[in-house]
Amino acid sequence: MAITIKTAEEIEKMRIAGKLAADVLEMIEPYVKQGVSTDELDKICHDFIVDEQNAIPAPLNYRGFPKSICTSVNHQVCHGIPGKKKLKKGDVINIDITVIKDGYHGDTSKMFFVGEPAPHVKRLIEATYESLRRAISIVKPGTRLGDIGSLIQKYVEAKNYSVVREYCGHGIGLNFHEDPQIVHYGKAGTGEELVEGMTFTIEPMVNLGKRHIKLLGDQWTVVTKDHKASAQWEHTILVTANGFEVLTLRSDEDPVLQAS
Ligand code: MF3
Ligand code: CO
Ligand code: CO
Protein backbone atom coordinates (compact mmCIF):
# COMPACT_ATOMS: atom_id res chain seq x y z
CA MET A 1 0.00 0.00 0.00
CA ALA A 2 1.33 3.44 -0.89
CA ILE A 3 2.02 6.06 1.77
CA THR A 4 -0.96 8.39 2.08
CA ILE A 5 -0.52 12.13 2.58
CA LYS A 6 -3.41 13.49 4.57
CA THR A 7 -5.43 16.51 3.47
CA ALA A 8 -6.29 19.30 5.92
CA GLU A 9 -9.73 17.77 6.43
CA GLU A 10 -8.25 14.35 7.13
CA ILE A 11 -5.73 15.84 9.56
CA GLU A 12 -8.58 17.41 11.51
CA LYS A 13 -10.20 13.97 11.82
CA MET A 14 -6.89 12.40 12.82
CA ARG A 15 -6.56 15.05 15.56
CA ILE A 16 -9.94 14.08 16.92
CA ALA A 17 -9.24 10.33 16.81
CA GLY A 18 -5.81 10.86 18.41
CA LYS A 19 -7.26 12.96 21.22
CA LEU A 20 -9.91 10.34 21.96
CA ALA A 21 -7.29 7.57 22.17
CA ALA A 22 -5.18 9.71 24.55
CA ASP A 23 -8.29 10.45 26.63
CA VAL A 24 -8.89 6.71 27.12
CA LEU A 25 -5.39 6.31 28.60
CA GLU A 26 -6.06 9.22 30.96
CA MET A 27 -9.48 7.83 31.90
CA ILE A 28 -8.21 4.32 32.71
CA GLU A 29 -5.32 5.43 34.93
CA PRO A 30 -7.13 5.30 38.31
CA TYR A 31 -8.41 1.79 37.58
CA VAL A 32 -4.96 0.30 36.98
CA LYS A 33 -4.53 -0.97 40.53
CA GLN A 34 -3.64 -4.16 42.35
CA GLY A 35 -6.51 -6.69 42.13
CA VAL A 36 -8.13 -5.48 38.91
CA SER A 37 -8.25 -7.98 36.06
CA THR A 38 -7.23 -7.02 32.54
CA ASP A 39 -10.72 -8.09 31.43
CA GLU A 40 -12.17 -5.44 33.73
CA LEU A 41 -9.85 -2.80 32.23
CA ASP A 42 -10.95 -3.92 28.77
CA LYS A 43 -14.62 -3.55 29.66
CA ILE A 44 -14.16 -0.09 31.18
CA CYS A 45 -12.27 1.10 28.08
CA HIS A 46 -14.74 -0.54 25.70
CA ASP A 47 -17.75 1.08 27.35
CA PHE A 48 -16.04 4.48 27.52
CA ILE A 49 -15.06 4.39 23.84
CA VAL A 50 -18.46 3.19 22.66
CA ASP A 51 -20.81 5.02 25.05
CA GLU A 52 -18.97 8.25 25.91
CA GLN A 53 -16.83 8.81 22.82
CA ASN A 54 -19.25 7.36 20.26
CA ALA A 55 -16.21 5.77 18.69
CA ILE A 56 -15.10 2.25 17.81
CA PRO A 57 -12.39 0.25 19.60
CA ALA A 58 -10.26 -0.74 16.60
CA PRO A 59 -8.69 -3.95 18.03
CA LEU A 60 -12.06 -5.70 18.54
CA ASN A 61 -12.32 -8.33 15.79
CA TYR A 62 -9.28 -6.86 14.01
CA ARG A 63 -7.83 -9.93 12.28
CA GLY A 64 -9.69 -11.95 14.87
CA PHE A 65 -8.40 -10.12 17.97
CA PRO A 66 -11.05 -10.87 20.62
CA LYS A 67 -10.94 -7.75 22.84
CA SER A 68 -11.10 -3.96 22.61
CA ILE A 69 -7.66 -3.09 24.00
CA CYS A 70 -4.25 -4.77 24.30
CA THR A 71 -2.85 -5.34 27.79
CA SER A 72 0.77 -6.54 27.98
CA VAL A 73 2.07 -7.32 31.47
CA ASN A 74 5.72 -7.63 32.59
CA HIS A 75 7.54 -9.87 30.06
CA GLN A 76 4.72 -9.57 27.55
CA VAL A 77 5.98 -7.40 24.70
CA CYS A 78 2.74 -6.45 22.91
CA HIS A 79 -0.73 -7.61 21.80
CA GLY A 80 -1.56 -9.17 25.17
CA ILE A 81 -5.20 -10.27 25.30
CA PRO A 82 -7.16 -9.07 28.35
CA GLY A 83 -8.23 -11.95 30.58
CA LYS A 84 -9.15 -13.07 34.07
CA LYS A 85 -5.72 -12.61 35.58
CA LYS A 86 -5.55 -9.84 38.19
CA LEU A 87 -2.78 -7.28 38.43
CA LYS A 88 -0.55 -7.58 41.46
CA LYS A 89 1.84 -5.25 43.26
CA GLY A 90 5.05 -4.68 41.32
CA ASP A 91 3.50 -5.52 37.92
CA VAL A 92 3.99 -3.18 35.00
CA ILE A 93 1.47 -3.08 32.19
CA ASN A 94 1.27 -1.57 28.75
CA ILE A 95 -2.22 -0.56 27.69
CA ASP A 96 -2.55 0.03 23.96
CA ILE A 97 -5.62 1.92 22.77
CA THR A 98 -6.74 2.41 19.21
CA VAL A 99 -10.01 4.17 18.45
CA ILE A 100 -11.76 4.83 15.17
CA LYS A 101 -13.72 8.08 14.91
CA ASP A 102 -15.32 9.21 11.67
CA GLY A 103 -13.30 6.53 9.88
CA TYR A 104 -9.88 7.66 11.16
CA HIS A 105 -7.63 5.89 13.66
CA GLY A 106 -5.76 7.17 16.72
CA ASP A 107 -3.26 4.70 18.25
CA THR A 108 -1.34 5.17 21.50
CA SER A 109 0.00 3.20 24.43
CA LYS A 110 1.65 3.81 27.75
CA MET A 111 3.16 1.89 30.63
CA PHE A 112 1.46 1.87 34.03
CA PHE A 113 2.95 0.82 37.37
CA VAL A 114 0.98 -1.29 39.83
CA GLY A 115 2.54 -0.20 43.09
CA GLU A 116 6.27 0.37 42.83
CA PRO A 117 8.13 -1.67 40.19
CA ALA A 118 11.65 -3.01 40.65
CA PRO A 119 14.12 -0.16 40.03
CA HIS A 120 15.71 -1.88 37.01
CA VAL A 121 12.28 -2.29 35.40
CA LYS A 122 11.41 1.33 36.12
CA ARG A 123 14.65 2.42 34.44
CA LEU A 124 13.82 0.30 31.37
CA ILE A 125 10.39 1.91 31.12
CA GLU A 126 11.77 5.43 31.49
CA ALA A 127 14.49 4.82 28.90
CA THR A 128 11.91 3.46 26.45
CA TYR A 129 9.79 6.57 26.89
CA GLU A 130 12.85 8.79 26.45
CA SER A 131 13.76 6.96 23.20
CA LEU A 132 10.26 7.71 21.89
CA ARG A 133 10.46 11.34 23.02
CA ARG A 134 13.80 11.84 21.29
CA ALA A 135 12.60 10.11 18.13
CA ILE A 136 9.54 12.35 17.97
CA SER A 137 11.72 15.43 18.40
CA ILE A 138 13.55 14.81 15.08
CA VAL A 139 10.35 14.34 13.06
CA LYS A 140 10.10 16.92 10.27
CA PRO A 141 10.04 16.90 6.47
CA GLY A 142 13.29 15.45 5.17
CA THR A 143 14.06 13.32 8.24
CA ARG A 144 14.58 9.76 7.04
CA LEU A 145 13.05 6.64 8.54
CA GLY A 146 16.53 5.28 9.26
CA ASP A 147 17.24 8.39 11.37
CA ILE A 148 14.34 7.48 13.66
CA GLY A 149 15.26 3.81 13.94
CA SER A 150 18.91 4.52 14.47
CA LEU A 151 18.23 7.08 17.21
CA ILE A 152 16.05 4.68 19.18
CA GLN A 153 18.41 1.75 18.75
CA LYS A 154 21.50 3.74 19.74
CA TYR A 155 19.82 5.29 22.75
CA VAL A 156 18.56 2.05 24.26
CA GLU A 157 21.46 -0.20 23.27
CA ALA A 158 23.85 2.23 25.00
CA LYS A 159 21.99 1.23 28.16
CA ASN A 160 22.36 -2.46 27.30
CA TYR A 161 18.71 -2.93 26.42
CA SER A 162 17.58 -4.45 23.13
CA VAL A 163 15.06 -3.46 20.45
CA VAL A 164 12.37 -5.85 19.25
CA ARG A 165 12.66 -6.23 15.47
CA GLU A 166 9.55 -8.17 14.51
CA TYR A 167 7.00 -5.44 15.29
CA CYS A 168 7.12 -1.82 14.27
CA GLY A 169 5.34 1.50 14.01
CA HIS A 170 3.19 2.19 10.97
CA GLY A 171 1.41 4.71 8.84
CA ILE A 172 -2.14 5.26 10.10
CA GLY A 173 -5.31 6.95 8.87
CA LEU A 174 -8.39 5.38 7.35
CA ASN A 175 -6.55 2.11 7.96
CA PHE A 176 -5.16 0.84 11.27
CA HIS A 177 -1.86 -0.16 9.66
CA GLU A 178 -0.67 1.68 6.56
CA ASP A 179 2.70 2.12 4.92
CA PRO A 180 5.38 2.96 5.76
CA GLN A 181 6.67 0.57 8.40
CA ILE A 182 8.52 2.53 11.10
CA VAL A 183 11.14 0.16 12.47
CA HIS A 184 12.88 1.04 15.71
CA TYR A 185 16.41 0.15 14.63
CA GLY A 186 18.54 0.90 11.59
CA LYS A 187 20.97 3.22 9.98
CA ALA A 188 20.78 7.03 9.93
CA GLY A 189 20.63 8.59 6.47
CA THR A 190 18.78 5.66 4.95
CA GLY A 191 15.14 4.95 4.12
CA GLU A 192 12.16 7.00 3.05
CA GLU A 193 12.08 10.76 3.73
CA LEU A 194 9.24 12.14 5.84
CA VAL A 195 6.84 14.45 4.02
CA GLU A 196 4.43 17.03 5.42
CA GLY A 197 0.98 15.47 5.95
CA MET A 198 2.18 11.95 6.76
CA THR A 199 0.70 10.40 9.89
CA PHE A 200 2.35 7.42 11.52
CA THR A 201 3.07 5.81 14.85
CA ILE A 202 6.36 5.35 16.65
CA GLU A 203 6.06 2.54 19.21
CA PRO A 204 9.37 1.12 20.36
CA MET A 205 9.35 -2.21 22.19
CA VAL A 206 12.49 -2.44 24.32
CA ASN A 207 13.65 -5.50 26.23
CA LEU A 208 15.66 -5.68 29.42
CA GLY A 209 17.42 -8.79 28.16
CA LYS A 210 17.77 -10.17 24.66
CA ARG A 211 15.68 -8.89 21.78
CA HIS A 212 14.23 -12.29 20.89
CA ILE A 213 10.52 -12.90 21.26
CA LYS A 214 8.03 -15.69 20.90
CA LEU A 215 4.34 -15.87 20.15
CA LEU A 216 2.10 -17.62 22.66
CA GLY A 217 -0.40 -20.31 21.66
CA ASP A 218 -3.24 -17.74 21.63
CA GLN A 219 -1.57 -16.50 18.40
CA TRP A 220 -1.50 -12.89 19.68
CA THR A 221 0.47 -12.42 22.88
CA VAL A 222 4.13 -11.70 22.20
CA VAL A 223 6.55 -12.41 25.06
CA THR A 224 10.29 -12.15 25.52
CA LYS A 225 12.03 -15.45 24.93
CA ASP A 226 14.15 -14.98 28.07
CA HIS A 227 11.08 -13.90 30.11
CA LYS A 228 12.77 -10.66 31.16
CA ALA A 229 10.73 -7.47 31.20
CA SER A 230 9.75 -5.48 28.13
CA ALA A 231 8.46 -1.93 27.77
CA GLN A 232 6.57 -0.05 25.07
CA TRP A 233 5.18 3.43 24.51
CA GLU A 234 3.35 4.63 21.41
CA HIS A 235 2.22 7.89 19.88
CA THR A 236 0.52 8.86 16.64
CA ILE A 237 2.45 11.68 14.98
CA LEU A 238 1.70 14.15 12.18
CA VAL A 239 4.53 15.57 10.08
CA THR A 240 3.97 19.34 9.87
CA ALA A 241 5.70 21.93 7.65
CA ASN A 242 8.48 22.47 10.20
CA GLY A 243 8.29 19.52 12.52
CA PHE A 244 5.71 17.38 14.22
CA GLU A 245 2.45 17.34 16.07
CA VAL A 246 1.79 14.55 18.57
CA LEU A 247 -1.84 13.68 17.88
CA THR A 248 -2.14 11.46 20.99
CA LEU A 249 -0.48 13.77 23.53
CA ARG A 250 -1.66 13.49 27.13
CA SER A 251 -1.75 16.32 29.65
CA ASP A 252 0.95 14.64 31.80
CA GLU A 253 3.58 14.87 29.06
CA ASP A 254 6.69 16.93 28.45
CA PRO A 255 5.95 20.35 26.96
CA VAL A 256 8.75 19.70 24.43
CA LEU A 257 6.30 17.32 22.77
CA GLN A 258 3.53 19.91 22.71
CA ALA A 259 4.66 21.63 19.51
CA SER A 260 7.44 22.25 17.05
N1 MF3 B 1 -2.34 -1.16 18.64
C1 MF3 B 1 -1.39 -2.08 18.07
C2 MF3 B 1 -0.41 -1.24 17.30
O1 MF3 B 1 0.13 -0.38 17.90
C3 MF3 B 1 -2.02 -3.12 17.20
C4 MF3 B 1 -2.87 -4.05 17.92
S1 MF3 B 1 -3.54 -5.16 16.80
C5 MF3 B 1 -4.63 -5.97 17.78
O2 MF3 B 1 -0.20 -1.31 16.13
F1 MF3 B 1 -5.32 -6.69 17.01
F2 MF3 B 1 -3.93 -6.68 18.65
F3 MF3 B 1 -5.36 -5.12 18.41
CO1 CO C 1 0.42 1.09 16.43
CO1 CO D 1 -1.07 0.55 19.37
Coordinates of C-alpha atoms and ligand atoms in Angstrom, one line a residue:
M1 CA 0.0 0.0 0.0
A2 CA 1.3 3.4 -0.9
I3 CA 2.0 6.1 1.8
T4 CA -1.0 8.4 2.1
I5 CA -0.5 12.1 2.6
K6 CA -3.4 13.5 4.6
T7 CA -5.4 16.5 3.5
A8 CA -6.3 19.3 5.9
E9 CA -9.7 17.8 6.4
E10 CA -8.3 14.4 7.1
I11 CA -5.7 15.8 9.6
E12 CA -8.6 17.4 11.5
K13 CA -10.2 14.0 11.8
M14 CA -6.9 12.4 12.8
R15 CA -6.6 15.0 15.6
I16 CA -9.9 14.1 16.9
A17 CA -9.2 10.3 16.8
G18 CA -5.8 10.9 18.4
K19 CA -7.3 13.0 21.2
L20 CA -9.9 10.3 22.0
A21 CA -7.3 7.6 22.2
A22 CA -5.2 9.7 24.5
D23 CA -8.3 10.4 26.6
V24 CA -8.9 6.7 27.1
L25 CA -5.4 6.3 28.6
E26 CA -6.1 9.2 31.0
M27 CA -9.5 7.8 31.9
I28 CA -8.2 4.3 32.7
E29 CA -5.3 5.4 34.9
P30 CA -7.1 5.3 38.3
Y31 CA -8.4 1.8 37.6
V32 CA -5.0 0.3 37.0
K33 CA -4.5 -1.0 40.5
Q34 CA -3.6 -4.2 42.4
G35 CA -6.5 -6.7 42.1
V36 CA -8.1 -5.5 38.9
S37 CA -8.3 -8.0 36.1
T38 CA -7.2 -7.0 32.5
D39 CA -10.7 -8.1 31.4
E40 CA -12.2 -5.4 33.7
L41 CA -9.9 -2.8 32.2
D42 CA -11.0 -3.9 28.8
K43 CA -14.6 -3.6 29.7
I44 CA -14.2 -0.1 31.2
C45 CA -12.3 1.1 28.1
H46 CA -14.7 -0.5 25.7
D47 CA -17.7 1.1 27.4
F48 CA -16.0 4.5 27.5
I49 CA -15.1 4.4 23.8
V50 CA -18.5 3.2 22.7
D51 CA -20.8 5.0 25.0
E52 CA -19.0 8.2 25.9
Q53 CA -16.8 8.8 22.8
N54 CA -19.3 7.4 20.3
A55 CA -16.2 5.8 18.7
I56 CA -15.1 2.3 17.8
P57 CA -12.4 0.3 19.6
A58 CA -10.3 -0.7 16.6
P59 CA -8.7 -3.9 18.0
L60 CA -12.1 -5.7 18.5
N61 CA -12.3 -8.3 15.8
Y62 CA -9.3 -6.9 14.0
R63 CA -7.8 -9.9 12.3
G64 CA -9.7 -12.0 14.9
F65 CA -8.4 -10.1 18.0
P66 CA -11.0 -10.9 20.6
K67 CA -10.9 -7.7 22.8
S68 CA -11.1 -4.0 22.6
I69 CA -7.7 -3.1 24.0
C70 CA -4.3 -4.8 24.3
T71 CA -2.8 -5.3 27.8
S72 CA 0.8 -6.5 28.0
V73 CA 2.1 -7.3 31.5
N74 CA 5.7 -7.6 32.6
H75 CA 7.5 -9.9 30.1
Q76 CA 4.7 -9.6 27.5
V77 CA 6.0 -7.4 24.7
C78 CA 2.7 -6.5 22.9
H79 CA -0.7 -7.6 21.8
G80 CA -1.6 -9.2 25.2
I81 CA -5.2 -10.3 25.3
P82 CA -7.2 -9.1 28.4
G83 CA -8.2 -11.9 30.6
K84 CA -9.2 -13.1 34.1
K85 CA -5.7 -12.6 35.6
K86 CA -5.5 -9.8 38.2
L87 CA -2.8 -7.3 38.4
K88 CA -0.6 -7.6 41.5
K89 CA 1.8 -5.2 43.3
G90 CA 5.0 -4.7 41.3
D91 CA 3.5 -5.5 37.9
V92 CA 4.0 -3.2 35.0
I93 CA 1.5 -3.1 32.2
N94 CA 1.3 -1.6 28.7
I95 CA -2.2 -0.6 27.7
D96 CA -2.6 0.0 24.0
I97 CA -5.6 1.9 22.8
T98 CA -6.7 2.4 19.2
V99 CA -10.0 4.2 18.4
I100 CA -11.8 4.8 15.2
K101 CA -13.7 8.1 14.9
D102 CA -15.3 9.2 11.7
G103 CA -13.3 6.5 9.9
Y104 CA -9.9 7.7 11.2
H105 CA -7.6 5.9 13.7
G106 CA -5.8 7.2 16.7
D107 CA -3.3 4.7 18.3
T108 CA -1.3 5.2 21.5
S109 CA 0.0 3.2 24.4
K110 CA 1.7 3.8 27.7
M111 CA 3.2 1.9 30.6
F112 CA 1.5 1.9 34.0
F113 CA 2.9 0.8 37.4
V114 CA 1.0 -1.3 39.8
G115 CA 2.5 -0.2 43.1
E116 CA 6.3 0.4 42.8
P117 CA 8.1 -1.7 40.2
A118 CA 11.7 -3.0 40.7
P119 CA 14.1 -0.2 40.0
H120 CA 15.7 -1.9 37.0
V121 CA 12.3 -2.3 35.4
K122 CA 11.4 1.3 36.1
R123 CA 14.6 2.4 34.4
L124 CA 13.8 0.3 31.4
I125 CA 10.4 1.9 31.1
E126 CA 11.8 5.4 31.5
A127 CA 14.5 4.8 28.9
T128 CA 11.9 3.5 26.4
Y129 CA 9.8 6.6 26.9
E130 CA 12.9 8.8 26.4
S131 CA 13.8 7.0 23.2
L132 CA 10.3 7.7 21.9
R133 CA 10.5 11.3 23.0
R134 CA 13.8 11.8 21.3
A135 CA 12.6 10.1 18.1
I136 CA 9.5 12.4 18.0
S137 CA 11.7 15.4 18.4
I138 CA 13.6 14.8 15.1
V139 CA 10.4 14.3 13.1
K140 CA 10.1 16.9 10.3
P141 CA 10.0 16.9 6.5
G142 CA 13.3 15.5 5.2
T143 CA 14.1 13.3 8.2
R144 CA 14.6 9.8 7.0
L145 CA 13.1 6.6 8.5
G146 CA 16.5 5.3 9.3
D147 CA 17.2 8.4 11.4
I148 CA 14.3 7.5 13.7
G149 CA 15.3 3.8 13.9
S150 CA 18.9 4.5 14.5
L151 CA 18.2 7.1 17.2
I152 CA 16.0 4.7 19.2
Q153 CA 18.4 1.7 18.7
K154 CA 21.5 3.7 19.7
Y155 CA 19.8 5.3 22.8
V156 CA 18.6 2.1 24.3
E157 CA 21.5 -0.2 23.3
A158 CA 23.8 2.2 25.0
K159 CA 22.0 1.2 28.2
N160 CA 22.4 -2.5 27.3
Y161 CA 18.7 -2.9 26.4
S162 CA 17.6 -4.4 23.1
V163 CA 15.1 -3.5 20.5
V164 CA 12.4 -5.8 19.3
R165 CA 12.7 -6.2 15.5
E166 CA 9.6 -8.2 14.5
Y167 CA 7.0 -5.4 15.3
C168 CA 7.1 -1.8 14.3
G169 CA 5.3 1.5 14.0
H170 CA 3.2 2.2 11.0
G171 CA 1.4 4.7 8.8
I172 CA -2.1 5.3 10.1
G173 CA -5.3 6.9 8.9
L174 CA -8.4 5.4 7.4
N175 CA -6.5 2.1 8.0
F176 CA -5.2 0.8 11.3
H177 CA -1.9 -0.2 9.7
E178 CA -0.7 1.7 6.6
D179 CA 2.7 2.1 4.9
P180 CA 5.4 3.0 5.8
Q181 CA 6.7 0.6 8.4
I182 CA 8.5 2.5 11.1
V183 CA 11.1 0.2 12.5
H184 CA 12.9 1.0 15.7
Y185 CA 16.4 0.1 14.6
G186 CA 18.5 0.9 11.6
K187 CA 21.0 3.2 10.0
A188 CA 20.8 7.0 9.9
G189 CA 20.6 8.6 6.5
T190 CA 18.8 5.7 4.9
G191 CA 15.1 5.0 4.1
E192 CA 12.2 7.0 3.1
E193 CA 12.1 10.8 3.7
L194 CA 9.2 12.1 5.8
V195 CA 6.8 14.4 4.0
E196 CA 4.4 17.0 5.4
G197 CA 1.0 15.5 5.9
M198 CA 2.2 12.0 6.8
T199 CA 0.7 10.4 9.9
F200 CA 2.3 7.4 11.5
T201 CA 3.1 5.8 14.9
I202 CA 6.4 5.4 16.7
E203 CA 6.1 2.5 19.2
P204 CA 9.4 1.1 20.4
M205 CA 9.4 -2.2 22.2
V206 CA 12.5 -2.4 24.3
N207 CA 13.6 -5.5 26.2
L208 CA 15.7 -5.7 29.4
G209 CA 17.4 -8.8 28.2
K210 CA 17.8 -10.2 24.7
R211 CA 15.7 -8.9 21.8
H212 CA 14.2 -12.3 20.9
I213 CA 10.5 -12.9 21.3
K214 CA 8.0 -15.7 20.9
L215 CA 4.3 -15.9 20.1
L216 CA 2.1 -17.6 22.7
G217 CA -0.4 -20.3 21.7
D218 CA -3.2 -17.7 21.6
Q219 CA -1.6 -16.5 18.4
W220 CA -1.5 -12.9 19.7
T221 CA 0.5 -12.4 22.9
V222 CA 4.1 -11.7 22.2
V223 CA 6.5 -12.4 25.1
T224 CA 10.3 -12.2 25.5
K225 CA 12.0 -15.5 24.9
D226 CA 14.2 -15.0 28.1
H227 CA 11.1 -13.9 30.1
K228 CA 12.8 -10.7 31.2
A229 CA 10.7 -7.5 31.2
S230 CA 9.8 -5.5 28.1
A231 CA 8.5 -1.9 27.8
Q232 CA 6.6 -0.1 25.1
W233 CA 5.2 3.4 24.5
E234 CA 3.4 4.6 21.4
H235 CA 2.2 7.9 19.9
T236 CA 0.5 8.9 16.6
I237 CA 2.5 11.7 15.0
L238 CA 1.7 14.1 12.2
V239 CA 4.5 15.6 10.1
T240 CA 4.0 19.3 9.9
A241 CA 5.7 21.9 7.6
N242 CA 8.5 22.5 10.2
G243 CA 8.3 19.5 12.5
F244 CA 5.7 17.4 14.2
E245 CA 2.4 17.3 16.1
V246 CA 1.8 14.5 18.6
L247 CA -1.8 13.7 17.9
T248 CA -2.1 11.5 21.0
L249 CA -0.5 13.8 23.5
R250 CA -1.7 13.5 27.1
S251 CA -1.7 16.3 29.7
D252 CA 1.0 14.6 31.8
E253 CA 3.6 14.9 29.1
D254 CA 6.7 16.9 28.5
P255 CA 6.0 20.4 27.0
V256 CA 8.7 19.7 24.4
L257 CA 6.3 17.3 22.8
Q258 CA 3.5 19.9 22.7
A259 CA 4.7 21.6 19.5
S260 CA 7.4 22.2 17.0
Ligands
MF3_1 N1 -2.3 -1.2 18.6 C1 -1.4 -2.1 18.1 C2 -0.4 -1.2 17.3 O1 0.1 -0.4 17.9 C3 -2.0 -3.1 17.2 C4 -2.9 -4.0 17.9 S1 -3.5 -5.2 16.8 C5 -4.6 -6.0 17.8 O2 -0.2 -1.3 16.1 F1 -5.3 -6.7 17.0 F2 -3.9 -6.7 18.7 F3 -5.4 -5.1 18.4
CO2 CO 0.4 1.1 16.4
CO3 CO -1.1 0.6 19.4

